[in-house]
CSV table of C-alpha atoms in Angstrom, one decimal:
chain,number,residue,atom,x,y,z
D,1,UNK,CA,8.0,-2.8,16.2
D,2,UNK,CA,5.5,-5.2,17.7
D,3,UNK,CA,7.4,-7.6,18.9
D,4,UNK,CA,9.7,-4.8,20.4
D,5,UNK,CA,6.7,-3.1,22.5
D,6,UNK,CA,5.5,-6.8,23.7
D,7,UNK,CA,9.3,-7.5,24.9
D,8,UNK,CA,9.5,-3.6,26.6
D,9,UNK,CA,6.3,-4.5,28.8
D,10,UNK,CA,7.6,-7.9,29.2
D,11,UNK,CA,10.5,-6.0,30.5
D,12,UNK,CA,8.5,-3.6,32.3
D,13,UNK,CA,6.2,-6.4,34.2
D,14,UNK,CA,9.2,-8.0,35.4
D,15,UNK,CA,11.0,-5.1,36.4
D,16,UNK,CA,8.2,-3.4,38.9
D,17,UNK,CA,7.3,-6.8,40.2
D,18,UNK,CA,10.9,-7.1,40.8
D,19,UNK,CA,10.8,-3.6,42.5
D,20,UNK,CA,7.8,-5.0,44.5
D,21,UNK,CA,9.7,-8.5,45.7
D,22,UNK,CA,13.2,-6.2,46.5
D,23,UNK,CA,11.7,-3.6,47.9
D,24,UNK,CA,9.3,-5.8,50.7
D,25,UNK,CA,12.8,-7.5,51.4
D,26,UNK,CA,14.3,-4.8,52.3
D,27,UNK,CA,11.4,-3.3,54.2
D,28,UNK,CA,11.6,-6.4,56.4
D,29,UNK,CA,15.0,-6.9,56.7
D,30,UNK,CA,15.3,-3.0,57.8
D,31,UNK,CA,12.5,-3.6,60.4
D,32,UNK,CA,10.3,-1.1,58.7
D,33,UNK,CA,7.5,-3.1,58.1
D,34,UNK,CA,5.6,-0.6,60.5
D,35,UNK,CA,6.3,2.4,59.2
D,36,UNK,CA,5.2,1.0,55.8
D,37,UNK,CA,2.0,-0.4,56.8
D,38,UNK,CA,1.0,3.1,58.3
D,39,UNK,CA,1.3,4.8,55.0
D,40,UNK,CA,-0.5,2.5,53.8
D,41,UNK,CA,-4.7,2.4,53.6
D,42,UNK,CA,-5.1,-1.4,53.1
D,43,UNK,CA,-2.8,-4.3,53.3
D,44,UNK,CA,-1.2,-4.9,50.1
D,45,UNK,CA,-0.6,-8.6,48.4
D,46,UNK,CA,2.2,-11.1,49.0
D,47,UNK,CA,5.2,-9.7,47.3
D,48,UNK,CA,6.1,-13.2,46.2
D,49,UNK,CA,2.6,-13.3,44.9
D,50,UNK,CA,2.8,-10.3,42.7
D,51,UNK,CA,6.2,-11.5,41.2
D,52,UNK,CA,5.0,-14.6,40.0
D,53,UNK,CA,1.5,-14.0,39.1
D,54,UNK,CA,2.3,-10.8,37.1
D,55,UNK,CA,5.6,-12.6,35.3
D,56,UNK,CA,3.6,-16.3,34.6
D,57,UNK,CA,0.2,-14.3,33.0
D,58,UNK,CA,2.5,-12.4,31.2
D,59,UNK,CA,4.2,-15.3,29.8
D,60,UNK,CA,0.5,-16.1,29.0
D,61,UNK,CA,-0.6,-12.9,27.1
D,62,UNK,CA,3.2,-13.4,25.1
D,63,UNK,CA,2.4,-17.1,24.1
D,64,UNK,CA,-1.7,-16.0,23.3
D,65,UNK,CA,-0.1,-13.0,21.1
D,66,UNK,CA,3.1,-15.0,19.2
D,67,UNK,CA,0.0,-18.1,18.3
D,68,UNK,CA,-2.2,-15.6,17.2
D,69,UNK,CA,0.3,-14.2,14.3
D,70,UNK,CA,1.5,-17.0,13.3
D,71,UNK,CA,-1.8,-19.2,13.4
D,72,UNK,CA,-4.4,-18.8,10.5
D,73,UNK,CA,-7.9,-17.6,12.2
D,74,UNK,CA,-11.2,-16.8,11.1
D,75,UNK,CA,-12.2,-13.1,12.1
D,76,UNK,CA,-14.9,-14.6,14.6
D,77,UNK,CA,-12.6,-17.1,16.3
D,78,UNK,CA,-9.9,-13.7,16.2
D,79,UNK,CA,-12.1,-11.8,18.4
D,80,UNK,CA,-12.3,-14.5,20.8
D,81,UNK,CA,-8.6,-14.5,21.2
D,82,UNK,CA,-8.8,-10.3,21.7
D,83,UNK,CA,-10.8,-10.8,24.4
D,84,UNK,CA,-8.9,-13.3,26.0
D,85,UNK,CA,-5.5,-10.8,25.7
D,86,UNK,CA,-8.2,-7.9,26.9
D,87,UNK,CA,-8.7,-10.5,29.9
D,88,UNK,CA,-4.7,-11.1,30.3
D,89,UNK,CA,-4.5,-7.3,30.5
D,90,UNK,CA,-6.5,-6.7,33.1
D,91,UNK,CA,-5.5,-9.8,35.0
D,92,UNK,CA,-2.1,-8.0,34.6
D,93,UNK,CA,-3.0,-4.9,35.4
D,94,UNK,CA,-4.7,-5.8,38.7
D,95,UNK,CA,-1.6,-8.1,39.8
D,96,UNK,CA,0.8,-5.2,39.7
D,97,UNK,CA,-1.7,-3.7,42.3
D,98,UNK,CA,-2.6,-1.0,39.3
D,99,UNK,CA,0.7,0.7,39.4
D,100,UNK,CA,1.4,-0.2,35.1
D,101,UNK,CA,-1.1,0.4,32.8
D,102,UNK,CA,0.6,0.6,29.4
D,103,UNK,CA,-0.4,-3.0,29.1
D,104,UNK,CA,-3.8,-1.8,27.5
D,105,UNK,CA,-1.5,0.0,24.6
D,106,UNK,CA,0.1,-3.3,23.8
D,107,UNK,CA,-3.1,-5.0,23.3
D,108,UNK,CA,-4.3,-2.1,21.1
D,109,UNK,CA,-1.6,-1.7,19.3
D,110,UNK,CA,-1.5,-6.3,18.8
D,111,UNK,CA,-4.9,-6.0,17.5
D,112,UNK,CA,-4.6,-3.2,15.2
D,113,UNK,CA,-1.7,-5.0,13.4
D,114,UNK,CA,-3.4,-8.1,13.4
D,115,UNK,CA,-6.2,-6.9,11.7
D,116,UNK,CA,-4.7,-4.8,9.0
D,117,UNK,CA,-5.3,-6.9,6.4
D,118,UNK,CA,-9.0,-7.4,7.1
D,119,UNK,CA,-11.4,-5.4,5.6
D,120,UNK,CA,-12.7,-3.3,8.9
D,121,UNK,CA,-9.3,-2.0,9.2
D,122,UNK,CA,-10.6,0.5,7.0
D,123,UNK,CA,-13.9,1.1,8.3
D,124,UNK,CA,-13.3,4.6,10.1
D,125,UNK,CA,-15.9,4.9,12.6
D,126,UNK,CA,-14.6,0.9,14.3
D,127,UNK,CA,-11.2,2.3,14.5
D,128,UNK,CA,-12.0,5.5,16.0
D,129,UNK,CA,-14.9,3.4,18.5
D,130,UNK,CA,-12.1,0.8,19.5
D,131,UNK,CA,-9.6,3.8,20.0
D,132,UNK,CA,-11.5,6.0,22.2
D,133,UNK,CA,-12.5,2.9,24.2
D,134,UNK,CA,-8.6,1.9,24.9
D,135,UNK,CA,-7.8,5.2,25.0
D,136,UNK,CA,-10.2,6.1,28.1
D,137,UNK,CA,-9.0,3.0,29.6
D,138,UNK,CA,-5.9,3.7,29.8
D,139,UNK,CA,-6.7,7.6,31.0
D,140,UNK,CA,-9.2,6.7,33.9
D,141,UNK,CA,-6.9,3.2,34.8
D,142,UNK,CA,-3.8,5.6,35.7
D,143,UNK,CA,-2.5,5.1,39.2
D,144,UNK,CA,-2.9,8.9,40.2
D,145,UNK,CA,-6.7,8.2,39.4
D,146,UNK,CA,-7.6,4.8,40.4
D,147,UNK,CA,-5.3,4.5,43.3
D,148,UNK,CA,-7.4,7.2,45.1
D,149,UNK,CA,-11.0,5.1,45.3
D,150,UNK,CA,-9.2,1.8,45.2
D,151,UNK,CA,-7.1,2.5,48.4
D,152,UNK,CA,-3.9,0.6,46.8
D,153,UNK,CA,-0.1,1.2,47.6
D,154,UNK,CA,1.9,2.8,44.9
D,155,UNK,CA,5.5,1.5,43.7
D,156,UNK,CA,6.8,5.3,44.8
D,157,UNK,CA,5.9,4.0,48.2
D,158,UNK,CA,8.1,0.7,48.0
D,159,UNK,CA,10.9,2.7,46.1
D,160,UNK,CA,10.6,5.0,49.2
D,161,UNK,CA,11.9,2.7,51.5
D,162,UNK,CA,15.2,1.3,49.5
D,163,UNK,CA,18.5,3.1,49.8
D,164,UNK,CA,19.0,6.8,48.8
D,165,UNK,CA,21.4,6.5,46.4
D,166,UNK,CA,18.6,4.2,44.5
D,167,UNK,CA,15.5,5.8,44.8
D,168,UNK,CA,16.3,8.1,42.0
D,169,UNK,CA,18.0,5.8,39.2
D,170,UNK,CA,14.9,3.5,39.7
D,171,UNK,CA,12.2,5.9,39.2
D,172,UNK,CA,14.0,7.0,36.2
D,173,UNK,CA,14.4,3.4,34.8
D,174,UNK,CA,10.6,3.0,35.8
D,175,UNK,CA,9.6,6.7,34.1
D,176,UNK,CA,12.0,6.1,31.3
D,177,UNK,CA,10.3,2.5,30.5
D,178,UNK,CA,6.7,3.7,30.6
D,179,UNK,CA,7.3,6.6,28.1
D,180,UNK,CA,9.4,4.7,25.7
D,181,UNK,CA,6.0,2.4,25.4
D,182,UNK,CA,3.9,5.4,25.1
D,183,UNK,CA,6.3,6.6,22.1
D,184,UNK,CA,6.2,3.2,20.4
D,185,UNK,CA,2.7,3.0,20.7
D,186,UNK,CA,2.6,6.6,18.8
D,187,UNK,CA,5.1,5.7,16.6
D,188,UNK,CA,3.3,2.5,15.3
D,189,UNK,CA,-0.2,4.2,14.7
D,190,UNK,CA,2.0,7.3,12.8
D,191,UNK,CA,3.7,5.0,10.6
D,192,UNK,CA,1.0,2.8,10.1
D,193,UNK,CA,-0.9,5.8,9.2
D,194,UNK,CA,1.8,7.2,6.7
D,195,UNK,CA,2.3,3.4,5.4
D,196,UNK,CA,-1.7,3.2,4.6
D,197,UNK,CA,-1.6,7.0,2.6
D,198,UNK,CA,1.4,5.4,0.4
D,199,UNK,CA,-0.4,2.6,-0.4
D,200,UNK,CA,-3.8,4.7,-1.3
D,201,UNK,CA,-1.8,6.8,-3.5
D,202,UNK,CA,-0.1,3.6,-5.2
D,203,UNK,CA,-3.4,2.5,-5.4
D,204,UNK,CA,-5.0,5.5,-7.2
D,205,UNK,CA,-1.6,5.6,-9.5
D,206,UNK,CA,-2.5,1.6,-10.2
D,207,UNK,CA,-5.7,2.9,-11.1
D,208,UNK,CA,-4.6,5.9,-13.1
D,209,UNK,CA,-2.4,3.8,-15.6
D,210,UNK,CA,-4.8,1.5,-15.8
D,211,UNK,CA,-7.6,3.7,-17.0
D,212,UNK,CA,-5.2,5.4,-19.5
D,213,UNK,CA,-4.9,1.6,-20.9
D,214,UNK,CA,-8.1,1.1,-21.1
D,215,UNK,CA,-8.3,4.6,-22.9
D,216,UNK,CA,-5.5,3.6,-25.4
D,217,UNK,CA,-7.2,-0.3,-25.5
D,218,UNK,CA,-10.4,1.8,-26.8
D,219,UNK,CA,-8.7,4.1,-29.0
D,220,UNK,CA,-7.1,0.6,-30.5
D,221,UNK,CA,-10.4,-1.1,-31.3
D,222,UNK,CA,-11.8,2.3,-32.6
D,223,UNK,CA,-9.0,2.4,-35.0
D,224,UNK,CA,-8.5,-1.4,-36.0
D,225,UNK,CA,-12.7,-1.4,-36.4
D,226,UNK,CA,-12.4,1.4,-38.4
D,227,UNK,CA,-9.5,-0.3,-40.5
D,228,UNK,CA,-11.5,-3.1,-40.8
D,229,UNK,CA,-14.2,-1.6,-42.7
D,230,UNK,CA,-12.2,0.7,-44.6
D,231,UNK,CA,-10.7,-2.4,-46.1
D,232,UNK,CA,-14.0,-4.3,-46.4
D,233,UNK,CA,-15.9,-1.4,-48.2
D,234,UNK,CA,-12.5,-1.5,-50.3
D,235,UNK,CA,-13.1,-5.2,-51.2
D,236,UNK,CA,-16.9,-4.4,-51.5
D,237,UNK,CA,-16.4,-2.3,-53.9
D,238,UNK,CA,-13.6,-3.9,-55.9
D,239,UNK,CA,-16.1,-6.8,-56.4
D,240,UNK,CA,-19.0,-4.3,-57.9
D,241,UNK,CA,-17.2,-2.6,-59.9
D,242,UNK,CA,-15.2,-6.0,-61.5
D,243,UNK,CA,-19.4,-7.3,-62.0
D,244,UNK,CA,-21.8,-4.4,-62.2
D,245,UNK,CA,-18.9,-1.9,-64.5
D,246,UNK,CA,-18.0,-4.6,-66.0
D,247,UNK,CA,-21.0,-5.4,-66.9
D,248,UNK,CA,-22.8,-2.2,-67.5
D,249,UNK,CA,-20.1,-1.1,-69.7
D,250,UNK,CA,-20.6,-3.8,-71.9
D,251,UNK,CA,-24.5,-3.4,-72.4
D,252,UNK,CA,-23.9,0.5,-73.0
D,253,UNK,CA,-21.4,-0.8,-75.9
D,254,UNK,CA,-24.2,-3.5,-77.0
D,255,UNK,CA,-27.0,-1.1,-76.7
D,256,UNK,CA,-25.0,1.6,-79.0
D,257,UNK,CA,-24.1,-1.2,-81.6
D,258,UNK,CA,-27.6,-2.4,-81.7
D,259,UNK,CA,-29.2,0.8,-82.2
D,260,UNK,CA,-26.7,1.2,-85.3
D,261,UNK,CA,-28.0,-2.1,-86.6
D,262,UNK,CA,-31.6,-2.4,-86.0
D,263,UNK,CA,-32.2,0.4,-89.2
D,264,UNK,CA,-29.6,-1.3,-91.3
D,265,UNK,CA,-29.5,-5.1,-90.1
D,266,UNK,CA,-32.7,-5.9,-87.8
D,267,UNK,CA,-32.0,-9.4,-87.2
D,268,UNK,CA,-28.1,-8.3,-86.2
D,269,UNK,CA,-30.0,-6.2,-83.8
D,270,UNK,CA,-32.2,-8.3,-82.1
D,271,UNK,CA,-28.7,-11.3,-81.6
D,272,UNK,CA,-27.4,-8.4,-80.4
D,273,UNK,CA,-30.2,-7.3,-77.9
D,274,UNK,CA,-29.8,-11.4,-76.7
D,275,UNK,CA,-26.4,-10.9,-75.9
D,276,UNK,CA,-26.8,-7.6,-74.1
D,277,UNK,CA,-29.7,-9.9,-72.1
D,278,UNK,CA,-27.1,-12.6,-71.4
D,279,UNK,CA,-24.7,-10.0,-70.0
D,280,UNK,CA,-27.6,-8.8,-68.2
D,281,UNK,CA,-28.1,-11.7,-66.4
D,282,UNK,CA,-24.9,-12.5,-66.1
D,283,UNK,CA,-24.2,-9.0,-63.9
D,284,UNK,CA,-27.1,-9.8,-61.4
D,285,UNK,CA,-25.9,-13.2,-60.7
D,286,UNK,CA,-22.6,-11.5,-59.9
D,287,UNK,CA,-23.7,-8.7,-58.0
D,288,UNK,CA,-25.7,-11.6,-56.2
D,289,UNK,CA,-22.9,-13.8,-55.4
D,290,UNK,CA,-21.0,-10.6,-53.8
D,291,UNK,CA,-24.2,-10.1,-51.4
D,292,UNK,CA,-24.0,-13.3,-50.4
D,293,UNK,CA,-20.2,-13.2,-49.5
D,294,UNK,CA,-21.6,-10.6,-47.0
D,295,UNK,CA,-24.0,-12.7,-46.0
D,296,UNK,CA,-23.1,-14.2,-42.7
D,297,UNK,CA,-21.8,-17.9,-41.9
D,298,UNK,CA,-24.5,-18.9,-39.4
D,299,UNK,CA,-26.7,-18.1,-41.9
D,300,UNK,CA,-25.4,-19.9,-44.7
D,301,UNK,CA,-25.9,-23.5,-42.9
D,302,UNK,CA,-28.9,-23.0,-40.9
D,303,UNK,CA,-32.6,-21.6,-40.7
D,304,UNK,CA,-32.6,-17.8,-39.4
D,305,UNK,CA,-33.9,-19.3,-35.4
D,306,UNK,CA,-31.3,-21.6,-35.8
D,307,UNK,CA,-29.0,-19.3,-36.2
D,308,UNK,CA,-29.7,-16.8,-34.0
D,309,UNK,CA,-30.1,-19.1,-31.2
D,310,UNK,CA,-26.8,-20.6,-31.9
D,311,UNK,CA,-25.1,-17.1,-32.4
D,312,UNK,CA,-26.5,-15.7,-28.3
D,313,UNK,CA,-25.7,-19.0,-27.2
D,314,UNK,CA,-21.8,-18.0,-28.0
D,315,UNK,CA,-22.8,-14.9,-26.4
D,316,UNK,CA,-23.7,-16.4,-23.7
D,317,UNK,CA,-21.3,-19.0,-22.9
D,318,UNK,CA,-18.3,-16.2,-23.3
D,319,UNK,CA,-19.5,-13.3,-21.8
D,320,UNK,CA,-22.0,-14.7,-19.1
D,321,UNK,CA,-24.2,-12.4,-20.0
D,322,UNK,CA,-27.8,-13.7,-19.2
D,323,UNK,CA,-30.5,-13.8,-22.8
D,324,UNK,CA,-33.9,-14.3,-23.1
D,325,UNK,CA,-34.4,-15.3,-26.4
D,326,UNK,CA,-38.5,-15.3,-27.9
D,327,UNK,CA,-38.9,-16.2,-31.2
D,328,UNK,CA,-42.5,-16.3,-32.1
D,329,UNK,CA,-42.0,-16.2,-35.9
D,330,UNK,CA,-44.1,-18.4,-37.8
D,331,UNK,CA,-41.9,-19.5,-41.1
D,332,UNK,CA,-41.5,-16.4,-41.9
D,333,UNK,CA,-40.7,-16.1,-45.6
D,334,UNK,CA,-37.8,-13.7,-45.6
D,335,UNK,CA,-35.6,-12.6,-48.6
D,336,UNK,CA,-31.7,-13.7,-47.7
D,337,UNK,CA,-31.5,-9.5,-47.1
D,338,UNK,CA,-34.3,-9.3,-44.4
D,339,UNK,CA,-32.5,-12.1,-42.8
D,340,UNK,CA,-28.8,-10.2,-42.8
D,341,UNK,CA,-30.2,-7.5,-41.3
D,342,UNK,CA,-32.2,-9.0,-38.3
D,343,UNK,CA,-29.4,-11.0,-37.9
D,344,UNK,CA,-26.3,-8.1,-37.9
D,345,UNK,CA,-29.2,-6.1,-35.1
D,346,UNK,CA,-29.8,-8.5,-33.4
D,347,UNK,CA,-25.5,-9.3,-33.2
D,348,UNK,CA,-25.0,-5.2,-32.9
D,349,UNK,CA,-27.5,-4.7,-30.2
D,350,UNK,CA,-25.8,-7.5,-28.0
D,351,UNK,CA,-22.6,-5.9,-28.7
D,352,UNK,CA,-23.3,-2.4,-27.4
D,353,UNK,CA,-24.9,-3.8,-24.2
D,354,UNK,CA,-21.7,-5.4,-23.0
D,355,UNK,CA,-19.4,-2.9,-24.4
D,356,UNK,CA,-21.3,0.6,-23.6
D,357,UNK,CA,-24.6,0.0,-21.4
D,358,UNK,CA,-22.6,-3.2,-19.4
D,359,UNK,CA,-25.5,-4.9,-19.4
D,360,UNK,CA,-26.0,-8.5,-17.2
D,361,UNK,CA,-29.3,-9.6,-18.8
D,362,UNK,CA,-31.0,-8.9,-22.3
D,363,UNK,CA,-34.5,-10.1,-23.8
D,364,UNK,CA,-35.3,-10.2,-27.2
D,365,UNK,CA,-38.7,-10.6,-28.5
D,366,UNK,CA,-39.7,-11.7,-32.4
D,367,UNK,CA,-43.0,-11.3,-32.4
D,368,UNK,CA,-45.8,-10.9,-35.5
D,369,UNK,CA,-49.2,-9.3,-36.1
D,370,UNK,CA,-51.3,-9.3,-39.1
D,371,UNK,CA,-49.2,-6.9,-40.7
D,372,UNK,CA,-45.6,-7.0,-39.8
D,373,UNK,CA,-42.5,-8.4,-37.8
D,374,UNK,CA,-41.4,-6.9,-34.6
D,375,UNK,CA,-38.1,-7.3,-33.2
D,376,UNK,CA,-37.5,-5.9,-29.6
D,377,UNK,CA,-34.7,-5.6,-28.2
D,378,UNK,CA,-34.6,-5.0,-24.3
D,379,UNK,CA,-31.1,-4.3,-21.9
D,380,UNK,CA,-30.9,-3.9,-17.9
D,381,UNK,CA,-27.8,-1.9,-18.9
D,382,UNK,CA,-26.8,1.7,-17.7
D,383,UNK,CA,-28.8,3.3,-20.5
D,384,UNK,CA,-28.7,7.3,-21.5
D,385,UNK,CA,-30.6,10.5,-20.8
D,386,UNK,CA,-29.4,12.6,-23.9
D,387,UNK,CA,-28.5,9.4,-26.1
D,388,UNK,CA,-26.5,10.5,-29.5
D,389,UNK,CA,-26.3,7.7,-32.4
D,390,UNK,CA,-23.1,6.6,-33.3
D,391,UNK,CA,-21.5,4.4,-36.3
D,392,UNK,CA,-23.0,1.3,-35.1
D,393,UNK,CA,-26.4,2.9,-34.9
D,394,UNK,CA,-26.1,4.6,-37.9
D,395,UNK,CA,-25.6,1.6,-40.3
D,396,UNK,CA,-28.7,-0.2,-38.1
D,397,UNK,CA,-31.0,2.7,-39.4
D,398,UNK,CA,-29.4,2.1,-42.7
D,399,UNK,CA,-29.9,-1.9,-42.8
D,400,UNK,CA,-33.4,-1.3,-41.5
D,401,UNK,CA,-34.3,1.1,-44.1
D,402,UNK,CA,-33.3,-1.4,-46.7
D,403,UNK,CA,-35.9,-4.2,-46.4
D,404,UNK,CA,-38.5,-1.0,-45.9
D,405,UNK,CA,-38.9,-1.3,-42.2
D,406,UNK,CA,-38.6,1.5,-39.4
D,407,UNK,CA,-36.5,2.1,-36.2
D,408,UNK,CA,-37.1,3.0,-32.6
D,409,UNK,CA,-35.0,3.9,-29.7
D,410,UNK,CA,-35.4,3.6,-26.4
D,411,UNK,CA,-32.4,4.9,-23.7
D,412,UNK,CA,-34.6,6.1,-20.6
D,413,UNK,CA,-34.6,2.4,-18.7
D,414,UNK,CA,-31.5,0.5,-19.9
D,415,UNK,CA,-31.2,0.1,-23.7
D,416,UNK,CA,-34.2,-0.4,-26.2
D,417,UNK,CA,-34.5,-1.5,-29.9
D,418,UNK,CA,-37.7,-2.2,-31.3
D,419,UNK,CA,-37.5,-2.6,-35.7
D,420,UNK,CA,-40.7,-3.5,-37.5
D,421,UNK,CA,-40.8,-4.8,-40.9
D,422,UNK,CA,-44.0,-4.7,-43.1
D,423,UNK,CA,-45.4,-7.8,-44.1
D,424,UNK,CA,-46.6,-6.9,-47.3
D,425,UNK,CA,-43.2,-4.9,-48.3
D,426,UNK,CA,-41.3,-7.5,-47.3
D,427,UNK,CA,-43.0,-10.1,-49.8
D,428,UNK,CA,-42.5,-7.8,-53.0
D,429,UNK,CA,-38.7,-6.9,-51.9
């Protein structure tokens, strides 16, 4: 449609220039030149002149247009070339002695599909600024208007002087011209318009599916978590009840035999009591080898620091997410329990600020005093006014609560954890 409106006013330049150069001609050859000049307030340009400049800068507005669209511009050096059609325009404009002045649409209407794919195309207010600029143009630059102060001769008075039978098909070819380029012009804005609505609404239906995804994505990693420890506490507590029942089933039966024989038989009872002491023992280095099975690999090669340093570095690396990491801990002497624990927060914690509070940045603090082991846990993430624990919470509270420590949280400012763990209680765990 925009190369159909250039090729109209192409047409339309040539034809009124046209009209200009045929109807002078004929004025002359008539012998009216005198009658012509008296209806006229000033003398108007060469007739030759007006063909040919109108037609050549015309050429020159089509070849500044066609290089535009099909060159790759910056949006500065973009303007540069909308002034220079603005320029053209006018040039134009003042060559047909003022008589055309749908040029101005054209140049609108080049520009606005031009920039469509930029992002100010859908900045409202520099639309709107740019149309009511054009659009005021091309209200005040109207012959009826201008014509008046300007003192120029109008193509009716050219047409005026050509044959009879003429006069009327040309000003209808003329009429017929300059409203078939007003129509275009409406036509492109209204379908442009409609084209932009369809593509919001495929938009916001892009968007739709995608959050009902990421809905059924979430409702898949709540159920597969849940099925993941569903299946652990079932392996959990397969292995305590193949060591500890076991095992406390048989010093219940050794206890009830050696109470039978320590009346009758008190040496039988006390090789008995040995035994149930072996079994004993036996069941705690069982139910300790299934602790450390849930004990967590990092942990298993390295020093706790190590660890931990080496686990938020991952973090790190994968997510981009930004960790300060202060570890102020001097050797502390933690059971392998105390260590799980810090070490599943400290995991958790960095968890939930991607996932929930989409955190960019996180510091952690391990600090000491005389009397415990603090562990802080700080997010620039979204945070909560009315936060409610969930699962992942929960078992914290839990894990905390088993090496004797206690459990703060903070959700006013971003996300924070702060656990302290009692020095004292923590040596007779």
């Amino acid at each position: 449609m925009r190369r159909l409106m250039l090729w109209l006013n192409a047409c339309i330049v040539l034809f009124d220039s046209s009209l200009f150069y045929a109807a002078s001609n004929q004025i002359v050859q008539q012998n009216n030149s005198y009658q012509f000049l008296l209806q006229l307030n000033r003398l108007p340009l060469s007739p030759i002149h007006i063909f040919w400049a109108t037609n050549l800068w015309m050429l020159a507005l089509i070849l500044l247009m066609s290089y535009r669209h099909h060159a790759s511009h910056s949006a500065g050096i973009a303007v540069y070339y909308f002034a220079g059609e603005i320029i053209l325009a006018i040039i134009i404009y003042l060559s047909l002695q003022m008589t055309y002045n749908g040029i101005f649409l054209l140049v609108l209407i080049d520009y606005f599909l031009y920039s469509r794919n930029m992002d100010h195309i859908h900045h409202l207010p520099f639309w709107v600024t740019i149309s009511v600029i054009f659009l005021l143009l091309y209200s005040v630059s109207d012959f009826a208007i201008i014509g008046n102060y300007f003192k120029m001769p109008s193509l009716a008075t050219y047409i005026s002087f050509l044959p009879y039978k003429y006069r009327s098909w040309l000003t209808f070819i003329q009429n017929f011209q300059v409203t078939l380029n007003l129509l275009l012009f409406i036509g492109i804005i209204v379908y442009y318009g409609m084209y932009l609505l369809a593509e919001e609404r495929d938009i916001q239906e892009a968007l739709e599916k995608a959050d009902r995804a990421n809905e059924e994505l979430k409702n898949y990693a709540a159920l597969s978590e849940k099925i993941a420890q569903n299946r652990e506490r079932k392996r959990i507590a397969r292995d305590i009840h193949d060591t500890v029942g076991h095992t406390l089933t048989g010093i219940a039966a050794g206890v009830d035999a050696a109470k039978v024989l320590i009346d009758i038989n008190p040496q039988a009872a006390k090789t008995q009591l040995d035994k149930i002491s072996q079994a004993v023992k036996s069941g705690i280095k069982g139910v300790r080898k299934t602790l450390n099975q849930m004990r967590p690999g990092a942990l298993s090669n390295y020093t706790l620091e190590t660890s931990l340093r080496k686990m938020l570095e991952e973090y790190s690396d994968i997510s981009r997410l930004k960790i300060h990491f202060n570890y102020q801990w001097q050797e502390p002497d933690f059971e392998k329990t105390t260590e799980n624990v810090i070490f599943r927060i400290i995991e958790e914690s960095i968890t939930n600020s991607l996932r929930h509070g989409h955190a960019s940045e996180v510091m952690i603090d391990c600090l000491e005093s005389e009397s415990a082991y603090f562990l802080q846990i700080q997010d620039n993430g979204t945070g909560a006014k009315e936060f409610k624990p969930g699962f992942g919470i929960t078992q914290m509270r839990e894990r905390v609560a088993i090496i004797n420590g206690q459990m703060t949280i903070d959700s006013a400012n971003g996300f924070k954890i702060t656990v302290e763990v009692p020095k004292e209680k923590e040596k007779k765990q």
